[in-house]
Coordinates of C-alpha atoms and ligand atoms in Angstrom, one line a residue:
Q1 CA -30.5 -18.3 40.3
N2 CA -31.9 -21.7 41.0
E3 CA -35.2 -20.3 41.2
I4 CA -34.8 -18.5 37.9
Y5 CA -33.3 -21.3 35.9
L6 CA -34.5 -24.4 37.5
A7 CA -38.0 -23.6 38.6
G8 CA -38.6 -21.1 36.1
L9 CA -40.0 -17.6 36.6
G10 CA -43.3 -18.9 37.8
D11 CA -46.6 -16.9 37.1
V12 CA -45.6 -17.1 33.3
L13 CA -48.6 -16.1 31.6
P14 CA -49.5 -17.0 28.0
G15 CA -48.0 -14.7 25.5
F16 CA -46.0 -12.9 28.1
P17 CA -42.5 -12.1 27.1
T18 CA -39.8 -12.2 29.7
D19 CA -37.8 -9.7 27.6
L20 CA -39.4 -6.5 29.1
T21 CA -38.5 -4.7 25.9
K22 CA -41.0 -6.9 24.0
L23 CA -43.9 -6.1 26.5
E24 CA -45.0 -3.4 24.3
D25 CA -45.8 -5.6 21.3
A26 CA -47.5 -8.1 23.5
A27 CA -49.7 -5.4 25.1
R28 CA -50.6 -4.0 21.8
D29 CA -52.6 -7.4 21.2
V30 CA -54.7 -7.1 24.2
L31 CA -55.6 -3.4 24.4
S32 CA -57.8 -1.2 22.3
A33 CA -55.8 1.2 20.0
R34 CA -56.8 4.0 22.3
A35 CA -55.7 2.3 25.4
F36 CA -52.5 1.3 23.9
G37 CA -51.9 4.7 22.6
Y38 CA -52.5 6.2 26.0
V39 CA -49.5 4.2 27.4
A40 CA -47.1 3.9 24.5
G41 CA -47.8 7.4 23.5
S42 CA -45.3 10.3 24.1
A43 CA -45.1 14.1 23.4
G44 CA -45.0 15.4 19.8
S45 CA -42.7 13.3 17.5
E46 CA -42.0 11.1 20.5
R47 CA -38.3 11.5 20.0
T48 CA -37.5 12.2 23.7
A49 CA -38.9 8.8 24.5
R50 CA -36.5 7.4 22.0
F51 CA -33.6 9.6 23.4
N52 CA -34.5 8.1 26.9
R53 CA -33.6 4.6 25.6
E54 CA -30.6 5.7 23.4
A55 CA -29.1 7.4 26.3
F56 CA -28.6 4.1 28.1
D57 CA -26.6 2.7 25.1
R58 CA -24.0 5.5 25.6
W59 CA -22.9 3.9 28.9
R60 CA -21.4 0.5 29.1
I61 CA -20.9 -1.6 32.2
V62 CA -17.2 -2.9 32.8
P63 CA -17.5 -6.3 34.5
R64 CA -15.0 -7.2 37.2
L65 CA -14.0 -10.7 38.2
L66 CA -13.1 -13.0 41.3
R67 CA -14.8 -10.6 44.0
D68 CA -17.0 -13.1 45.7
V69 CA -20.3 -12.3 44.8
S70 CA -22.1 -15.2 46.3
V71 CA -24.0 -13.1 48.8
R72 CA -25.9 -10.1 47.3
D73 CA -28.2 -7.6 48.8
L74 CA -30.4 -5.3 46.5
S75 CA -31.8 -3.3 49.4
V76 CA -31.6 0.5 49.7
E77 CA -32.2 2.9 52.3
V78 CA -34.7 5.8 51.3
F79 CA -36.0 8.3 53.8
G80 CA -34.9 6.1 56.7
Q81 CA -36.9 3.0 55.2
R82 CA -35.2 -0.1 53.9
M83 CA -36.4 -1.0 50.5
P84 CA -35.7 -4.6 49.2
A85 CA -34.6 -3.4 45.9
P86 CA -33.9 0.1 44.4
V87 CA -37.2 0.0 42.3
L88 CA -40.3 1.7 42.9
L89 CA -43.6 1.6 40.7
A90 CA -44.0 5.1 39.1
P91 CA -47.4 6.9 39.3
L92 CA -49.5 6.1 36.3
G93 CA -53.0 7.7 36.1
V94 CA -56.4 6.0 35.3
Q95 CA -55.1 2.3 35.4
S96 CA -58.6 1.1 35.1
I97 CA -58.2 1.8 31.4
L98 CA -55.6 -1.0 31.3
H99 CA -57.5 -3.7 33.4
A100 CA -60.5 -3.7 35.6
D101 CA -58.5 -4.2 38.8
G102 CA -56.4 -1.0 37.8
E103 CA -54.6 0.7 40.7
R104 CA -55.7 -2.1 43.2
A105 CA -54.0 -4.9 41.3
T106 CA -50.9 -2.8 41.1
A107 CA -50.7 -2.1 44.7
R108 CA -51.1 -5.7 45.6
A109 CA -48.4 -6.7 43.2
A110 CA -46.0 -4.2 44.7
A111 CA -46.9 -5.0 48.2
A112 CA -46.3 -8.7 47.6
L113 CA -42.7 -7.9 46.8
G114 CA -42.4 -5.3 49.4
L115 CA -41.9 -2.5 46.7
T116 CA -43.1 1.0 47.0
S117 CA -45.9 1.9 44.7
V118 CA -46.6 5.6 44.0
L119 CA -50.1 6.3 43.5
S120 CA -51.2 9.0 41.0
T121 CA -53.6 11.8 41.9
A122 CA -55.3 10.9 38.6
S123 CA -56.1 7.4 40.0
S124 CA -59.3 5.7 38.6
T125 CA -59.6 4.4 42.3
A126 CA -60.0 6.6 45.4
L127 CA -56.6 6.7 47.4
E128 CA -58.3 5.1 50.4
D129 CA -59.4 2.0 48.5
V130 CA -55.9 1.6 47.0
A131 CA -54.4 1.9 50.5
E132 CA -56.6 -0.8 51.6
A133 CA -55.4 -3.1 48.7
A134 CA -51.8 -2.2 49.5
G135 CA -52.4 -3.5 53.1
T136 CA -49.1 -3.0 55.0
G137 CA -47.0 -2.5 51.8
P138 CA -45.1 0.8 51.4
R139 CA -47.1 3.4 49.5
W140 CA -46.1 6.9 48.4
Y141 CA -48.7 9.6 47.0
Q142 CA -48.1 11.6 43.7
L143 CA -49.8 15.1 43.6
Y144 CA -50.9 16.8 40.7
W145 CA -51.3 20.2 42.1
P146 CA -54.7 21.5 41.1
K147 CA -55.7 25.2 40.6
S148 CA -57.8 25.4 43.9
R149 CA -55.8 25.3 47.0
E150 CA -58.4 23.8 49.0
L151 CA -58.7 20.9 46.7
A152 CA -54.9 20.5 47.0
A153 CA -55.2 20.7 50.6
S154 CA -58.0 17.9 50.7
L155 CA -56.0 15.6 48.6
V156 CA -52.9 15.9 50.6
A157 CA -54.7 15.5 53.9
R158 CA -56.6 12.4 52.7
A159 CA -53.3 10.9 51.6
E160 CA -51.6 11.6 54.9
A161 CA -54.5 10.1 56.6
A162 CA -54.5 6.9 54.6
G163 CA -51.0 6.1 55.4
Y164 CA -49.0 7.2 52.4
Q165 CA -45.4 7.9 53.6
A166 CA -44.1 10.3 50.9
L167 CA -45.3 13.0 48.8
V168 CA -44.3 13.1 45.1
V169 CA -45.1 16.4 43.5
T170 CA -45.2 16.1 39.6
L171 CA -44.1 19.6 38.4
D172 CA -43.5 19.0 34.7
T173 CA -47.3 18.4 34.0
F174 CA -49.1 21.5 34.8
T175 CA -50.9 21.1 31.5
L176 CA -50.9 18.0 29.2
A177 CA -48.5 18.1 26.4
W178 CA -49.3 17.9 22.7
R179 CA -49.8 14.2 22.6
P180 CA -50.8 13.1 19.2
R181 CA -52.0 9.6 20.2
D182 CA -54.1 10.8 22.9
L183 CA -55.5 13.6 20.5
D184 CA -56.3 11.1 17.9
G185 CA -57.9 8.9 20.5
A186 CA -60.4 11.6 21.8
Y187 CA -59.3 11.5 25.4
L188 CA -62.1 12.9 27.3
P189 CA -65.0 10.4 26.2
F190 CA -62.5 7.6 26.7
L191 CA -62.0 8.7 30.4
R192 CA -65.9 8.9 31.0
A193 CA -65.9 5.1 30.8
V194 CA -63.5 4.6 33.8
G195 CA -63.8 8.0 35.7
V196 CA -61.3 9.5 37.9
Q197 CA -62.6 8.2 41.2
N198 CA -59.8 9.8 43.3
Y199 CA -61.1 13.2 42.5
F200 CA -64.7 12.2 42.2
S201 CA -64.6 10.8 45.8
D202 CA -63.0 14.0 47.2
P203 CA -65.3 16.1 49.4
V204 CA -63.9 19.5 47.9
F205 CA -64.1 18.3 44.4
Q206 CA -67.8 17.0 45.1
A207 CA -68.7 20.5 46.6
M208 CA -67.5 21.9 43.2
V209 CA -69.7 19.8 41.1
G210 CA -72.8 20.1 43.5
G211 CA -72.7 16.8 45.1
P212 CA -71.5 13.1 44.6
V213 CA -70.7 12.2 40.9
T214 CA -73.5 10.3 39.2
D215 CA -74.4 9.8 35.6
A216 CA -76.2 13.1 35.6
N217 CA -73.3 15.2 36.4
R218 CA -70.5 12.9 35.1
D219 CA -69.6 15.1 32.2
A220 CA -69.6 18.1 34.2
A221 CA -67.3 16.4 36.6
L222 CA -64.9 15.5 34.0
L223 CA -64.8 19.0 32.7
T224 CA -64.3 20.2 36.3
W225 CA -61.4 17.8 36.5
V226 CA -59.8 18.9 33.4
G227 CA -60.3 22.5 34.5
Q228 CA -58.6 21.7 37.8
F229 CA -56.0 19.3 36.6
G230 CA -52.9 21.3 36.3
N231 CA -51.8 24.7 37.8
P232 CA -49.4 26.6 35.4
A233 CA -49.2 29.6 37.8
L234 CA -47.2 27.6 40.4
T235 CA -43.8 29.0 41.4
W236 CA -41.1 28.1 43.9
D237 CA -42.9 30.2 46.5
D238 CA -45.9 27.9 46.7
L239 CA -43.7 25.2 48.1
A240 CA -43.7 26.6 51.6
W241 CA -47.5 26.3 51.7
L242 CA -47.2 22.6 50.9
R243 CA -44.4 21.9 53.1
E244 CA -46.6 23.0 56.1
R245 CA -49.2 20.6 55.0
W246 CA -47.1 17.4 54.7
S247 CA -45.0 16.2 57.5
G248 CA -43.2 13.3 55.7
P249 CA -40.7 13.5 52.9
I250 CA -41.6 15.7 49.7
V251 CA -40.2 14.7 46.4
L252 CA -40.2 16.9 43.4
K253 CA -40.7 14.9 40.2
G254 CA -39.7 16.3 36.8
V255 CA -36.3 17.8 37.6
Q256 CA -33.9 18.0 34.8
H257 CA -31.7 21.2 35.6
P258 CA -29.2 21.3 38.4
D259 CA -30.4 24.9 39.5
D260 CA -34.0 23.4 39.8
A261 CA -32.6 20.6 42.0
R262 CA -30.7 23.2 44.0
R263 CA -33.9 25.3 44.5
A264 CA -35.7 22.1 45.7
A265 CA -33.1 21.6 48.4
A266 CA -33.3 25.3 49.3
A267 CA -37.1 25.0 49.5
G268 CA -36.9 22.3 52.2
M269 CA -37.6 19.4 49.9
D270 CA -36.2 16.0 50.7
G271 CA -35.7 14.7 47.2
V272 CA -36.0 14.8 43.4
V273 CA -37.1 12.5 40.6
V274 CA -35.0 13.3 37.6
S275 CA -37.5 12.5 35.0
N276 CA -39.0 13.7 31.8
H277 CA -42.3 11.8 32.4
G278 CA -41.2 9.0 29.9
G279 CA -40.9 11.6 27.2
R280 CA -44.6 12.4 27.4
Q281 CA -44.3 16.3 28.2
V282 CA -41.4 18.3 26.3
D283 CA -40.8 16.9 22.9
G284 CA -37.1 17.2 22.1
A285 CA -36.2 17.4 25.8
V286 CA -32.8 16.0 26.9
A287 CA -32.8 12.3 27.8
S288 CA -33.5 11.7 31.5
L289 CA -30.3 9.8 31.9
D290 CA -28.2 12.6 30.5
A291 CA -29.7 14.9 33.1
L292 CA -29.0 12.5 36.0
P293 CA -25.4 12.9 36.7
V294 CA -25.5 16.7 36.5
V295 CA -28.4 16.9 39.1
A296 CA -26.8 14.1 41.3
E297 CA -23.5 16.2 41.3
A298 CA -25.4 19.4 42.3
V299 CA -27.5 17.9 45.2
G300 CA -26.5 14.3 45.7
D301 CA -25.2 15.2 49.1
R302 CA -28.3 17.1 50.3
L303 CA -31.1 15.4 48.6
T304 CA -32.3 11.8 47.9
V305 CA -32.0 11.6 44.0
L306 CA -34.4 9.2 42.3
F307 CA -34.5 8.5 38.5
D308 CA -37.1 7.5 35.9
S309 CA -37.9 7.5 32.2
G310 CA -36.7 4.7 30.1
I311 CA -35.9 1.9 32.5
R312 CA -36.5 -1.5 31.0
T313 CA -33.6 -3.9 32.2
G314 CA -31.5 -4.7 35.2
S315 CA -28.7 -3.2 33.4
D316 CA -30.5 0.1 33.0
V317 CA -31.1 0.1 36.8
I318 CA -27.3 -0.5 37.3
K319 CA -26.5 2.4 35.0
A320 CA -28.9 4.8 36.6
L321 CA -27.5 3.9 40.1
A322 CA -23.9 4.2 38.9
L323 CA -24.7 7.8 37.7
G324 CA -26.0 9.0 40.9
A325 CA -29.7 7.8 41.6
R326 CA -30.5 6.2 44.9
A327 CA -33.4 4.1 43.4
V328 CA -35.4 4.2 40.0
L329 CA -39.0 4.2 39.1
V330 CA -40.4 2.1 36.5
G331 CA -43.4 3.1 34.4
R332 CA -44.7 1.5 31.1
P333 CA -43.4 -2.0 31.6
F334 CA -45.7 -2.5 34.6
A335 CA -48.6 -0.9 32.7
Y336 CA -48.2 -3.5 30.1
G337 CA -47.9 -6.3 32.8
L338 CA -51.2 -5.0 34.2
A339 CA -53.0 -4.9 30.8
L340 CA -51.5 -8.5 30.0
G341 CA -52.5 -10.1 33.3
G342 CA -53.6 -7.9 36.0
E343 CA -52.0 -8.3 39.4
A344 CA -50.1 -11.3 38.4
G345 CA -48.9 -9.5 35.2
V346 CA -47.4 -6.7 37.3
R347 CA -45.8 -9.2 39.7
H348 CA -44.2 -11.0 36.6
V349 CA -42.8 -7.8 35.3
L350 CA -41.4 -6.9 38.7
R351 CA -39.9 -10.1 39.5
S352 CA -38.3 -10.4 36.1
L353 CA -36.8 -6.9 36.6
L354 CA -35.5 -7.7 39.9
A355 CA -34.0 -11.2 38.8
D356 CA -32.4 -9.6 35.7
L357 CA -30.9 -6.8 38.1
D358 CA -29.5 -9.4 40.6
L359 CA -28.0 -11.7 37.9
T360 CA -26.5 -8.8 36.0
L361 CA -25.2 -7.1 39.2
A362 CA -23.3 -10.4 40.2
L363 CA -22.0 -10.8 36.7
A364 CA -20.5 -7.4 36.6
G365 CA -18.6 -8.4 39.9
L366 CA -21.0 -6.3 42.3
T367 CA -22.9 -7.3 45.3
G368 CA -25.2 -4.6 45.8
P369 CA -26.2 -1.0 45.0
G370 CA -23.6 0.3 47.5
D371 CA -20.8 -1.1 45.1
L372 CA -22.2 1.0 42.2
G373 CA -20.4 4.3 41.2
P374 CA -18.7 6.1 38.4
D375 CA -16.1 3.4 37.8
T376 CA -18.7 0.9 37.1
L377 CA -19.4 2.4 33.6
V378 CA -17.3 3.8 30.8
R379 CA -18.8 6.2 28.1
A380 CA -19.4 4.3 24.8
Ligands
FNR401 C1 -47.3 8.5 33.4 N1 -46.7 9.2 34.2 C2 -47.4 9.9 35.1 N2 -46.5 10.6 36.2 C3 -47.2 11.2 37.1 O1 -46.6 11.9 37.9 N3 -48.5 11.2 37.3 C4 -49.4 10.4 36.5 O2 -50.5 10.4 36.7 C5 -48.7 9.9 35.4 N4 -49.3 9.0 34.7 C6 -48.8 8.4 33.5 C7 -49.5 7.3 32.7 C8 -48.9 6.7 31.7 C9 -49.7 5.7 30.8 C10 -47.4 6.8 31.7 C11 -46.8 5.9 30.6 C12 -46.7 7.6 32.5 C13 -45.0 9.2 34.1 C14 -44.6 8.2 35.0 O3 -44.8 8.4 36.4 C15 -43.0 8.1 34.6 O4 -42.3 9.4 34.9 C16 -42.8 7.4 33.3 O5 -43.7 6.5 32.9 C17 -41.3 6.8 33.3 O6 -40.9 6.4 32.1 P1 -41.2 4.9 31.4 O7 -40.7 4.0 32.7 O8 -42.5 4.9 31.1 O9 -40.3 5.1 30.4

């Protein structure tokens, strides 16, 4: 608290709001309309992104008094690893659209705070280069399962060799949704400028496009990438193939239904992320926070339940944990931080979120995630 109120937050960047709900407006001023639309946009009418936020308002924290909260500990254990706070950085593709330092800046900011960053398969930087930027920082890898099994196997093997500790398999995006802002922004030429180096650097991908990606075959490479990107034919049976290829924890991202969570447990998975991709896939889908307690109830004793979609404040983190999540992933806020100030911008966003979480937790009469449960909240 002394650090926050006497010394200030530090790293305060010009035009950089401490209120993370105002980041979107600040980022709009520094990004091109296309780049801004890529981050801010959601599926269809964008109502599910709105539902995600509104769902937090239906739960209210009930503060408790006189409980000695002078010593607090935000840390949680996930897959046997102690995380300093219950917050991870969600996988976000092609971050070079937002800042020249892209995924490297994000990895460095996360590592500086000991937070786990999840790298997207659709990274504009090769996963090995991001691992180098992260140094000893904890890192997970997110798989978009391509159509070619050979390519999937190569991506996964590279991630394991580069020291990524867990595999997050995103299942809600086997094809991109109807996203009006991306469609208006003519997505493909836009991607041409930054490239999708994580695919372009892959040996199996290069074999598909006849060698290393150069200016001469760049358009063909982009089309190959689009063709490979998602695999709508996947079924639960395919998970056994993946389970054999990854020795660490596997987490399924995009789970919204308790039966899917139960099937994940039956398939030998280690965790789920209750997520609707920040409202970017199924327009009109249930708010992610509304899906959380049902999933936690179904599998919380067998799987690690993580949550994302709509986290903006410390109180949001508290609500998600009270409703059954072990930890949360945050998406757009750090993307806006990256756009506004590169590595320092991401660090500012993360530090602000953690400081807000620490203060709000204490003022609610709680000393750490272990104190959180159903009696922390009432339904409004
Ligand atoms: C995403 N998301 C995402 N998810 C994923 O598994 N792989 C990816 O490459 C991406 N890319 C991506 C880009 C952008 C710009 C956004 C905003 C989101 C979804 C992301 O991991 C996460 O589920 C949501 O961002 C969480 O919602 P909030 O925090 O943005 O509301």
